[in-house]
CSV table of C-alpha atoms in Angstrom, one decimal:
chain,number,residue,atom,x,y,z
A,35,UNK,CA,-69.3,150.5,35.0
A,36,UNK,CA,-67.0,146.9,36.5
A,37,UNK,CA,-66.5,147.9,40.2
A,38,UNK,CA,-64.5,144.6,40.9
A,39,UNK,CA,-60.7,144.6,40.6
A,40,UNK,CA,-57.8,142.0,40.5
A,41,UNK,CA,-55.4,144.6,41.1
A,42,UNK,CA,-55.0,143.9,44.9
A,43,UNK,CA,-54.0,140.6,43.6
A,44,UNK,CA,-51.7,140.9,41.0
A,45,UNK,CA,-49.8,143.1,43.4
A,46,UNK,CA,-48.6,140.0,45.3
A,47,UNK,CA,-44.8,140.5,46.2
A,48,UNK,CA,-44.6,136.7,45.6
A,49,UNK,CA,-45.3,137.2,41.7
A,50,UNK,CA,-42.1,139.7,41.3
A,51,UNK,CA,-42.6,141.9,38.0
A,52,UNK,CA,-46.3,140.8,37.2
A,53,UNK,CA,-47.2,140.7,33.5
A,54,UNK,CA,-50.7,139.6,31.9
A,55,UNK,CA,-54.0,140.5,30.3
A,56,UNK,CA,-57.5,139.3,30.2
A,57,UNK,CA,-59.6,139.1,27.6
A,58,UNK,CA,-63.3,138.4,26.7
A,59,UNK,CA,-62.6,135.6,23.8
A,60,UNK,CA,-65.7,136.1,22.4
A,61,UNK,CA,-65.5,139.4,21.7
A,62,UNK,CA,-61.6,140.2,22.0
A,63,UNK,CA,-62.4,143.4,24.8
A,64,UNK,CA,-59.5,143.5,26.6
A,65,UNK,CA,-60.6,143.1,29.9
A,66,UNK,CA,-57.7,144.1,32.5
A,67,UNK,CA,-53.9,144.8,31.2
A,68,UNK,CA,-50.9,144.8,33.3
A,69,UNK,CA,-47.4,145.3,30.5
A,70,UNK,CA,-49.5,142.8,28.5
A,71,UNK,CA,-47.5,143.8,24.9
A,72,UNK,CA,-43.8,143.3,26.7
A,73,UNK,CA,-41.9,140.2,25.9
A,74,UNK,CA,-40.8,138.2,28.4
A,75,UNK,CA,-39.8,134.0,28.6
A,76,UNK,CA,-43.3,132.3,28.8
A,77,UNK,CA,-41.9,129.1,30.5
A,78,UNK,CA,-44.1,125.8,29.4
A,79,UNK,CA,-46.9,128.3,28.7
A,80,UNK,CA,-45.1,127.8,25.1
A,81,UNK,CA,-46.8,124.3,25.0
A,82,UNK,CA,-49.8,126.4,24.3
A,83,UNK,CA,-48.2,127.6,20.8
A,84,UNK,CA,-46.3,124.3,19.8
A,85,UNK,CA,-49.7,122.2,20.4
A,86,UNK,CA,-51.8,124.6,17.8
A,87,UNK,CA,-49.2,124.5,15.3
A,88,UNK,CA,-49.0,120.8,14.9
A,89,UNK,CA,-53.1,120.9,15.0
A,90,UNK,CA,-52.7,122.9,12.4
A,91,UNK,CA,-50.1,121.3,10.3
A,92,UNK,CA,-50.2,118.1,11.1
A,93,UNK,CA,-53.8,117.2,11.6
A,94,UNK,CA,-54.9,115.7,14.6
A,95,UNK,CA,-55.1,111.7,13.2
A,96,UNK,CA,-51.5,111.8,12.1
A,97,UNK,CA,-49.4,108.8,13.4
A,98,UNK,CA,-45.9,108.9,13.0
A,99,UNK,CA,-44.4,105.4,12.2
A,100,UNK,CA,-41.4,103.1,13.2
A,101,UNK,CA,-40.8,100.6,10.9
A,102,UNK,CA,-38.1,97.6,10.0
A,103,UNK,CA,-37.3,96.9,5.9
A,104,UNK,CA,-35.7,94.8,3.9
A,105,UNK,CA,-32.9,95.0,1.2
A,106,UNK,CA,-32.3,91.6,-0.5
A,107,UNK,CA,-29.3,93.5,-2.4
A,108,UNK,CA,-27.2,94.3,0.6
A,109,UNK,CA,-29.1,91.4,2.8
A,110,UNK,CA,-29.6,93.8,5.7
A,111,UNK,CA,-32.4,94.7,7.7
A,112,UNK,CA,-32.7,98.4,8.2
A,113,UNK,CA,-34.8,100.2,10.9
A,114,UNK,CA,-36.1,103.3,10.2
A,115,UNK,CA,-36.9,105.8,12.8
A,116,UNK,CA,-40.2,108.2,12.1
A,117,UNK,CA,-39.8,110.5,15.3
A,118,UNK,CA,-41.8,108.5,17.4
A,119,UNK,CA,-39.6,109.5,21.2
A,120,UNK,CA,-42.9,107.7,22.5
A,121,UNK,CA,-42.0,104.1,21.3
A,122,UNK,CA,-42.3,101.7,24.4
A,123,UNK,CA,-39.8,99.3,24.9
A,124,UNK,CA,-41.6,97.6,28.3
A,125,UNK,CA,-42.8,94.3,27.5
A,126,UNK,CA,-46.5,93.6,26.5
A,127,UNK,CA,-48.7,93.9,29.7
A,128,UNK,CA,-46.2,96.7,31.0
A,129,UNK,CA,-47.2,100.4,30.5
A,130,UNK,CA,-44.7,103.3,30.5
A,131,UNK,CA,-46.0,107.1,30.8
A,132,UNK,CA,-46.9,106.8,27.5
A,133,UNK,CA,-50.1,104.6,27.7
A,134,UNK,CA,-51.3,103.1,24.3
A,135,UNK,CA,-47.7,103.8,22.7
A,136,UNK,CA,-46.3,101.6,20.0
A,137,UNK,CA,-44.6,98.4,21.2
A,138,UNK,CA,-40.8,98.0,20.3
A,139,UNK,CA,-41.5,94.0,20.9
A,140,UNK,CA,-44.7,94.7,18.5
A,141,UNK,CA,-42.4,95.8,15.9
A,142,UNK,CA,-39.6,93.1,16.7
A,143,UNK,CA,-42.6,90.3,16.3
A,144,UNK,CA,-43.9,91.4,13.1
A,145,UNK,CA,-40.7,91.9,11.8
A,146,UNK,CA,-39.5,88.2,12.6
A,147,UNK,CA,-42.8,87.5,10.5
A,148,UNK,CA,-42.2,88.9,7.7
A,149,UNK,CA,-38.1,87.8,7.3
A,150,UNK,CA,-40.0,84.2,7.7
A,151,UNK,CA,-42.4,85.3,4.5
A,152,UNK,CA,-39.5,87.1,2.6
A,153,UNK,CA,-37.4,83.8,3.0
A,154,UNK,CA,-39.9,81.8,1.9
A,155,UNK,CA,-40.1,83.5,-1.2
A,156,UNK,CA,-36.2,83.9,-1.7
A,157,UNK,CA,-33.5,82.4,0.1
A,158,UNK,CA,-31.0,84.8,1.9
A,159,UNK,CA,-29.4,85.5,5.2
A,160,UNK,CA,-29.6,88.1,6.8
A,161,UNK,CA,-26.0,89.7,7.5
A,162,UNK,CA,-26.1,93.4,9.1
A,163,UNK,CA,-28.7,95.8,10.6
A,164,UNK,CA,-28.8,99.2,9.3
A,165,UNK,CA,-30.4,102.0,11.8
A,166,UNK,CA,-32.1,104.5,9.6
A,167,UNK,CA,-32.7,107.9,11.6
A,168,UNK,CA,-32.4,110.1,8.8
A,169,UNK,CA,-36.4,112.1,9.2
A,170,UNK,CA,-33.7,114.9,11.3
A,171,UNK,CA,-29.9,115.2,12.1
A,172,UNK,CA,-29.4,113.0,14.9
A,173,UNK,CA,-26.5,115.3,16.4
A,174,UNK,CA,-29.2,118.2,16.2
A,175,UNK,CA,-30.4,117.0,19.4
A,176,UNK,CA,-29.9,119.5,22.3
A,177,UNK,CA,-30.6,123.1,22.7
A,178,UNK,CA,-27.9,125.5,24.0
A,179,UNK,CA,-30.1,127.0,26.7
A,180,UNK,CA,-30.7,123.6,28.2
A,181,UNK,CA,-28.8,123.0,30.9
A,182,UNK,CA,-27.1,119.5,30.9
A,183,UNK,CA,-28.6,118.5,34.2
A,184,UNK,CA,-32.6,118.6,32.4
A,185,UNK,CA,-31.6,115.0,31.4
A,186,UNK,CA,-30.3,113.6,35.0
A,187,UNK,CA,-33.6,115.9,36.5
A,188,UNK,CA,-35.8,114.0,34.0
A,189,UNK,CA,-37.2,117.0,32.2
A,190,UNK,CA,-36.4,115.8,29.1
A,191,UNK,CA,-34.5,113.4,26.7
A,192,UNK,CA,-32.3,114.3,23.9
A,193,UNK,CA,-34.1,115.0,21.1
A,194,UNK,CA,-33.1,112.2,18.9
A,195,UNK,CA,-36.1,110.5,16.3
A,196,UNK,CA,-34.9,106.7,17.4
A,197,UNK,CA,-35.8,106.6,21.2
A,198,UNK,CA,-37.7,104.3,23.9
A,199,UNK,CA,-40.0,105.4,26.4
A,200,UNK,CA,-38.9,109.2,25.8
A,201,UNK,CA,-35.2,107.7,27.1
A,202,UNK,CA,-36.4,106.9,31.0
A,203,UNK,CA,-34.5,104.2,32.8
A,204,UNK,CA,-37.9,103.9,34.4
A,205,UNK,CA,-40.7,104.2,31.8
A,206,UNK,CA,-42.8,104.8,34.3
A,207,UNK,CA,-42.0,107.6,35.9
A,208,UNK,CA,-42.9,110.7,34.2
A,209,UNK,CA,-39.6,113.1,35.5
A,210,UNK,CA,-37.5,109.8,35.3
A,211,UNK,CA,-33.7,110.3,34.3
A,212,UNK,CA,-32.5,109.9,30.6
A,213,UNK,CA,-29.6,108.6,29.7
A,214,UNK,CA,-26.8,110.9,27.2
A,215,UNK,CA,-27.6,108.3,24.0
A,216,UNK,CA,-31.1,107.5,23.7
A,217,UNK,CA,-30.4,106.1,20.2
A,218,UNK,CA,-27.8,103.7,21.2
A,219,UNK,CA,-30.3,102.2,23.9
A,220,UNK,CA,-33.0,101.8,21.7
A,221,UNK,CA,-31.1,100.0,18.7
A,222,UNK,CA,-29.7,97.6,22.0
A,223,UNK,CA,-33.2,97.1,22.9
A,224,UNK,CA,-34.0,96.5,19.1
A,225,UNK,CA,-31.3,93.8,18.1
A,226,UNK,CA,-31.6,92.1,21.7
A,227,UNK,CA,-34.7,91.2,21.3
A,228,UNK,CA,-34.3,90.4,17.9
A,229,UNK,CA,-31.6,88.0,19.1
A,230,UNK,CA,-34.3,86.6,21.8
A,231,UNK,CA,-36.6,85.8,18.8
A,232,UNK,CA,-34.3,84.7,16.4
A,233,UNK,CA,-31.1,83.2,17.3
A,234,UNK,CA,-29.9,83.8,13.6
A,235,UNK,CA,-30.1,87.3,14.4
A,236,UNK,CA,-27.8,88.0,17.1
A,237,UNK,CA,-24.3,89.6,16.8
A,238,UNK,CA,-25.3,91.1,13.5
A,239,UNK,CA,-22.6,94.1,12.7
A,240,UNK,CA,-25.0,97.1,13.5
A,241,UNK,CA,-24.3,100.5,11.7
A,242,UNK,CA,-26.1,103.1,10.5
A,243,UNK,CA,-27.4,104.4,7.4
A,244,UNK,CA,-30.5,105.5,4.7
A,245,UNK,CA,-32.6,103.1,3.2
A,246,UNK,CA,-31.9,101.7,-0.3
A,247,UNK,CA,-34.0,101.9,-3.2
A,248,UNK,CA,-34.8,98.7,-3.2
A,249,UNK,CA,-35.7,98.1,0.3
A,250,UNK,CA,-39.0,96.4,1.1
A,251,UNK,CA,-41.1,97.1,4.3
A,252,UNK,CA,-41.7,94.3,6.5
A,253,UNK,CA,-43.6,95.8,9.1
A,254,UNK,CA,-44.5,98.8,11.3
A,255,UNK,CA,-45.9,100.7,14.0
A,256,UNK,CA,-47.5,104.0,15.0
A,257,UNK,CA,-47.6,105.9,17.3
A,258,UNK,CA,-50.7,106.9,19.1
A,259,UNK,CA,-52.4,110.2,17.0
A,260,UNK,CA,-51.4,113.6,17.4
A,261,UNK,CA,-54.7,115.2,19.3
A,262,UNK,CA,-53.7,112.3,22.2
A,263,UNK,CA,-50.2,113.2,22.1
A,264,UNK,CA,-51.1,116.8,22.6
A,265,UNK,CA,-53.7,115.8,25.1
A,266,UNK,CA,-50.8,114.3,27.6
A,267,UNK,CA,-47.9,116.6,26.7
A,268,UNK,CA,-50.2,119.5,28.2
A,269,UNK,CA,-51.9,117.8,30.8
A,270,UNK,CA,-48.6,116.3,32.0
A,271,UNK,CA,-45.9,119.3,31.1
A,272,UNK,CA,-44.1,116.7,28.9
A,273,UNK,CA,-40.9,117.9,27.0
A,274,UNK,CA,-40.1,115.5,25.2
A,275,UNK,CA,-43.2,115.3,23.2
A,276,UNK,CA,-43.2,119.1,22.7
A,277,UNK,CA,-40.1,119.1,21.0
A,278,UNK,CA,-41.0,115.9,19.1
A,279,UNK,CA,-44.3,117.7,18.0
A,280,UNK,CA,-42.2,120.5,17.2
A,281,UNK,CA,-39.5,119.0,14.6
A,282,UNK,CA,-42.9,117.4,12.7
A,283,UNK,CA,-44.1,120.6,12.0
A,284,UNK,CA,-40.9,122.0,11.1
A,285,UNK,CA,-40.6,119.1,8.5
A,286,UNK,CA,-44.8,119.5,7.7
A,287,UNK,CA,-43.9,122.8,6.5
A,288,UNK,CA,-40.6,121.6,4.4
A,289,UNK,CA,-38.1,122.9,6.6
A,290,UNK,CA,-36.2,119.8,7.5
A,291,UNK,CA,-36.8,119.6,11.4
A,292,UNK,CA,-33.9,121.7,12.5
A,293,UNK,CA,-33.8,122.8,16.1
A,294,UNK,CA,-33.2,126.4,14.9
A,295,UNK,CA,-36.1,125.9,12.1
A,296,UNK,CA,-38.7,125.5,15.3
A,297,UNK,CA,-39.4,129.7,15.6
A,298,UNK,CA,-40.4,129.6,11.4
A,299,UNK,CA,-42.5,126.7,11.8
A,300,UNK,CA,-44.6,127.4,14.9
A,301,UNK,CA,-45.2,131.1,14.2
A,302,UNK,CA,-45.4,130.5,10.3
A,303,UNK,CA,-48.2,127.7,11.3
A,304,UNK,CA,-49.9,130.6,13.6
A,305,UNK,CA,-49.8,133.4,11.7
A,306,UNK,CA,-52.8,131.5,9.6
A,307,UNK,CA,-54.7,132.5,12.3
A,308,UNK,CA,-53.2,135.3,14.5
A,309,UNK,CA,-51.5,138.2,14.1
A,310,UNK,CA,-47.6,137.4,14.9
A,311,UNK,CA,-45.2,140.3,16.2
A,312,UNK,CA,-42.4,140.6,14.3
A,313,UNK,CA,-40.1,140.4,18.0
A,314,UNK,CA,-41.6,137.3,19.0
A,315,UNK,CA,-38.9,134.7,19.6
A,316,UNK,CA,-38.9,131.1,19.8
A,317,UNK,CA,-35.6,128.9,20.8
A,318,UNK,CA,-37.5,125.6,21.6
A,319,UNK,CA,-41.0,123.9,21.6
A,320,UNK,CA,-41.4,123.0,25.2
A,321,UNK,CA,-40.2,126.2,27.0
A,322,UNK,CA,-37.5,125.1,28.8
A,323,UNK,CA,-35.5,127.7,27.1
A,324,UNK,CA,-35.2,130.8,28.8
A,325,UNK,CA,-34.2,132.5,25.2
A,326,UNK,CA,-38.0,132.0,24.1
A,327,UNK,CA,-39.9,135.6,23.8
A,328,UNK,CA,-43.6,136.0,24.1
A,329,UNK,CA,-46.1,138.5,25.5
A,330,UNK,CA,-48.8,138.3,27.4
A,331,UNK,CA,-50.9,139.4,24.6
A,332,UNK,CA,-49.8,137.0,21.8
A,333,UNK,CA,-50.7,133.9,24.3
A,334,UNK,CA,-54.1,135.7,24.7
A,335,UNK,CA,-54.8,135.9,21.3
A,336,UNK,CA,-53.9,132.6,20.5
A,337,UNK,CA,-56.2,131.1,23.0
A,338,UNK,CA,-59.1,133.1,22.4
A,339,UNK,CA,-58.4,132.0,18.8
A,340,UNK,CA,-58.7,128.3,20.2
A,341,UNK,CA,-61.7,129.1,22.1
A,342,UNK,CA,-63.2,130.3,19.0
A,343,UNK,CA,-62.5,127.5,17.1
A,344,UNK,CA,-65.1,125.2,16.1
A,345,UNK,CA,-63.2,122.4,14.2
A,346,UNK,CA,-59.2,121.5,14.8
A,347,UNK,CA,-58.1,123.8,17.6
A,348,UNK,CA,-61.0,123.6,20.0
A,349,UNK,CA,-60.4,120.3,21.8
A,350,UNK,CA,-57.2,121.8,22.9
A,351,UNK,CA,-59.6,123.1,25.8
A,352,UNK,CA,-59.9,119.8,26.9
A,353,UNK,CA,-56.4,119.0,27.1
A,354,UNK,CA,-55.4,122.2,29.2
A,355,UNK,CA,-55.2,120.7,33.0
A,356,UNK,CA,-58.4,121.5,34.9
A,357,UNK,CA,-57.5,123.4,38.1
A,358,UNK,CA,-57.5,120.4,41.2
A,359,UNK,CA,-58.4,118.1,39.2
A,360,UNK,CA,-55.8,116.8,36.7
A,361,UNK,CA,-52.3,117.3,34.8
A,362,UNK,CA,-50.0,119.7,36.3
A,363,UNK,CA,-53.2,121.4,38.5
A,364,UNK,CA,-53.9,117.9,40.0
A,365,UNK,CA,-52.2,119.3,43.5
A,366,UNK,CA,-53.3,123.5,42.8
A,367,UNK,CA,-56.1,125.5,43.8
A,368,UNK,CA,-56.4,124.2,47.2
A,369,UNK,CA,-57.0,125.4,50.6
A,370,UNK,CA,-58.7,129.4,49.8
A,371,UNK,CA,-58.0,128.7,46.4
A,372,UNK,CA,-60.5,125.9,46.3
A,373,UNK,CA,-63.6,127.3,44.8
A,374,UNK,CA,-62.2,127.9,41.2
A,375,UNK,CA,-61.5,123.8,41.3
A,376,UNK,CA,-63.0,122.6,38.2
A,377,UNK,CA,-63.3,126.1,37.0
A,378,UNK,CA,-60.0,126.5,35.5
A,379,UNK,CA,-58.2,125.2,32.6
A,380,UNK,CA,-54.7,126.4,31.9
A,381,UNK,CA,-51.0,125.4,30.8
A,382,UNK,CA,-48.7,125.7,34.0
A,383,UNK,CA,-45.2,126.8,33.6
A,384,UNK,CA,-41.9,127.4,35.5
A,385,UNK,CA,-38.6,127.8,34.9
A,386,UNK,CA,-36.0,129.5,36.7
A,387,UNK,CA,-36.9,133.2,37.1
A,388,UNK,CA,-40.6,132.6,35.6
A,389,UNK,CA,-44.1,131.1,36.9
A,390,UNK,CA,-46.9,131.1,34.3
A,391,UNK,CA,-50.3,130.4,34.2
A,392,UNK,CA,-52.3,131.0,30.9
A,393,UNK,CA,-56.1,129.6,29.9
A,394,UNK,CA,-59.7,129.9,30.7
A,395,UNK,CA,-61.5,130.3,33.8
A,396,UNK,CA,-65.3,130.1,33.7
A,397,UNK,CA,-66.0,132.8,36.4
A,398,UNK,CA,-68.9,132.6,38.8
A,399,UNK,CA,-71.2,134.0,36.4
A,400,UNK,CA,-70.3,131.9,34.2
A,401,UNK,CA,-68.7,134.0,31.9
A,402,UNK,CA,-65.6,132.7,29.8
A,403,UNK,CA,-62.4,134.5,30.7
A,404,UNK,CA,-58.8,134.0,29.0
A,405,UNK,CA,-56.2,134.7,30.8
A,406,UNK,CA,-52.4,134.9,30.3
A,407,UNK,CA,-50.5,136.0,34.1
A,408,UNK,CA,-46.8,135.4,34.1
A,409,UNK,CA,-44.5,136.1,37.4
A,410,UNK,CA,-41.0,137.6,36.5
A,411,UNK,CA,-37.9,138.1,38.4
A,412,UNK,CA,-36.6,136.5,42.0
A,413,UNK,CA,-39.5,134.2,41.7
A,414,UNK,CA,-40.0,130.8,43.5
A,415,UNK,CA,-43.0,128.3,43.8
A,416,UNK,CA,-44.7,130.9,46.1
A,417,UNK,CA,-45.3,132.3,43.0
A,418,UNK,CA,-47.5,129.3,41.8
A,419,UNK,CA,-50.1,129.9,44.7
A,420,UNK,CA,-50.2,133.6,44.2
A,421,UNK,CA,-51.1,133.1,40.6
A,422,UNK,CA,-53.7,130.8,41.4
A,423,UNK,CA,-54.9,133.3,43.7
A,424,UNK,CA,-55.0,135.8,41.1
A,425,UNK,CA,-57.2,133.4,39.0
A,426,UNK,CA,-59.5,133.2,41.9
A,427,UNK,CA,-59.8,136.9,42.4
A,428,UNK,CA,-60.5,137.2,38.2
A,429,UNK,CA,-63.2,134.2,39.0
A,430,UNK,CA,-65.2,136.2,41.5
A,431,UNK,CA,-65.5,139.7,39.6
A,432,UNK,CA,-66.3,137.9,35.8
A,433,UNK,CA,-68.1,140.4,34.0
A,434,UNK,CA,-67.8,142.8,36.5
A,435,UNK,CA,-63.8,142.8,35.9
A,436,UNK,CA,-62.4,146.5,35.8
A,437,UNK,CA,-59.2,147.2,34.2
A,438,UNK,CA,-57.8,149.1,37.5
């Protein structure tokens, strides 16, 4: 009979209305229960669900391309956006957050390359630039539930498929400020450095457009592969490449990579391999939204389901921040908190109202617990170190966890 109890813990006033559930992901026992079936906003905990879904329909090789073509017709030189928000436009030897990302000069210097090899074949000027972003409706860009500020605070960029550097004025700084037209900066960024390379090329008419049937490619780039762009948006919290991911499965599973197609693409991705609730909403892919409805349950499942895994979902363990280590658990579990460092691995979320915490600890006997705790209500960061606590507490009684 367990004699060890988290309940003491979980009681914290600093967690507000606590619900969450643990569960044995081997064998699916639920292990200790606190509302864990009632639907409440998961905060970035929905990272969980958006990185599984494009796993799952994407694959986790897929690139997604930016890429510059020709059409000897209408002598214009069209750039086609492929979602990539991760497209760098610092110069070569510069890094934004996004290391390894595709180069925006990359793509300007093959492109130069291959107008030289196109007019070698047939003479022609070129006379415009035609800005392809046509993969998603550029206006569908912005959530209602985001507040305006997100952009200023640097917690995200619009969500536009033509962007540099996820829109930061500083590339290098992860919660650096976006701008209000992320696709305006990058087609400046485009076409000036066009002009640098290519002085036949600047003050071209710029407009914007879909690519003709006769178009040729001249060149491309990609974008680093989806299993590395998972691995950074959880470790680092990152927004913008949730709701990037997000639109690709939406269009993955034919449904045009609407905003408000995101809740039938994640859930009809997942429900492959868990049981969905029918009241399960979901109004964004990064949980920013405070309209998005999960339970504690539902985030257990799904991670047990990962845990599972042997093949495309199971390296999403790896990406989860490791408690005092890395990611958004670099600066947690410290002071009496300290012995579950290393021991943890779990998305971090907050939002106003909501602190979440949701992954696996390995306990002290080494058993494999997941874990879903969520703090509700007149909440603050005080919340963050009770959870953690809470994790510590379900670390010392492992097997020996009671459900009292």
């Amino acid at each position: 009979v367990p004699t060890c109890s988290i309940a003491e813990a979980v009681s914290e006033p600093a967690l507000g209305k606590f619900f969450g559930v643990v569960v044995d992901p081997t064998s699916g026992e639920v292990m200790f229960d606190r509302s864990k079936d009632s639907l409440i906003s998961p905060a970035s905990v929905q990272k969980i669900l958006t990185a599984a879904a494009a796993l799952i329909s994407l694959g986790p090789d897929t690139t997604f391309e930016t890429s510059t073509w020709l059409s000897r017709e209408s002598a214009a030189l069209f750039l086609k956006a492929g979602g990539d928000l991760t497209l760098g436009g610092a110069d070569f030897g510069e890094e934004s957050v996004y290391i390894g990302a595709a180069k925006l000069q990359d793509l300007v210097d093959q492109t130069i390359l291959g107008l030289e090899f196109a007019e070698s074949e047939t003479e022609f000027v070129v006379s415009s630039i035609v800005v392809d972003q046509s993969i998603w409706d550029h206006e569908d860009n912005w959530r209602e539930a985001w507040d305006d500020s997100a952009r200023s605070k640097g917690y995200i960029s619009r969500v536009t498929a033509l962007q540099i550097d996820g829109d930061r004025f500083d590339p290098s700084r992860e919660m650096g400020r976006r701008s209000d037209d992320p696709v305006s900066r990058a087609v400046n960024a485009f076409t000036s450095a066009l002009g640098q390379r290519d002085k036949g090329l600047r003050s071209l008419d710029v407009s914007f457009g879909s690519l003709p049937i006769d178009a040729e490619r001249l060149a491309y780039v990609e974008s680093r592969p989806v299993d590395e762009l998972i691995a950074y948006m959880l470790k680092e919290s990152d927004n913008t490449i949730a709701e990037m991911l997000g639109r690709h499965v939406s269009i993955a599973r034919g449904l045009g990579g609407s905003g408000d197609s995101i809740q039938k693409a994640i859930l009809g991705t997942l429900e492959s391999r868990i049981a969905v609730d029918s009241g399960l909403r979901i109004d964004d892919s990064s949980g920013l939204s405070d309209l998005n409805r999960l339970n504690a349950s539902f985030v257990a499942a799904l991670l047990s389901e990962i845990y599972r895994d042997q093949s495309v979902l199971r390296p999403m363990l790896d990406g989860l921040p490791i408690s005092g280590v890395d990611g958004s658990l670099r600066d947690r579990f410290t002071e009496e908190n300290s012995e579950a460092v290393g021991r943890v691995r779990a998305k971090t979320g907050s939002i106003a109202g909501i602190r979440s915490l949701a992954g696996v600890v390995q306990a002290e006997d080494d058993l494999d617990l997941v874990f879903a705790f969520f703090a509700t209500g007149e909440v603050d960061d005080g919340a963050r170190y009770a959870l953690e606590k809470a994790v510590v507490s379900l670390f010392r009684c492992g097997a020996n966890l009671g459900n009292f």
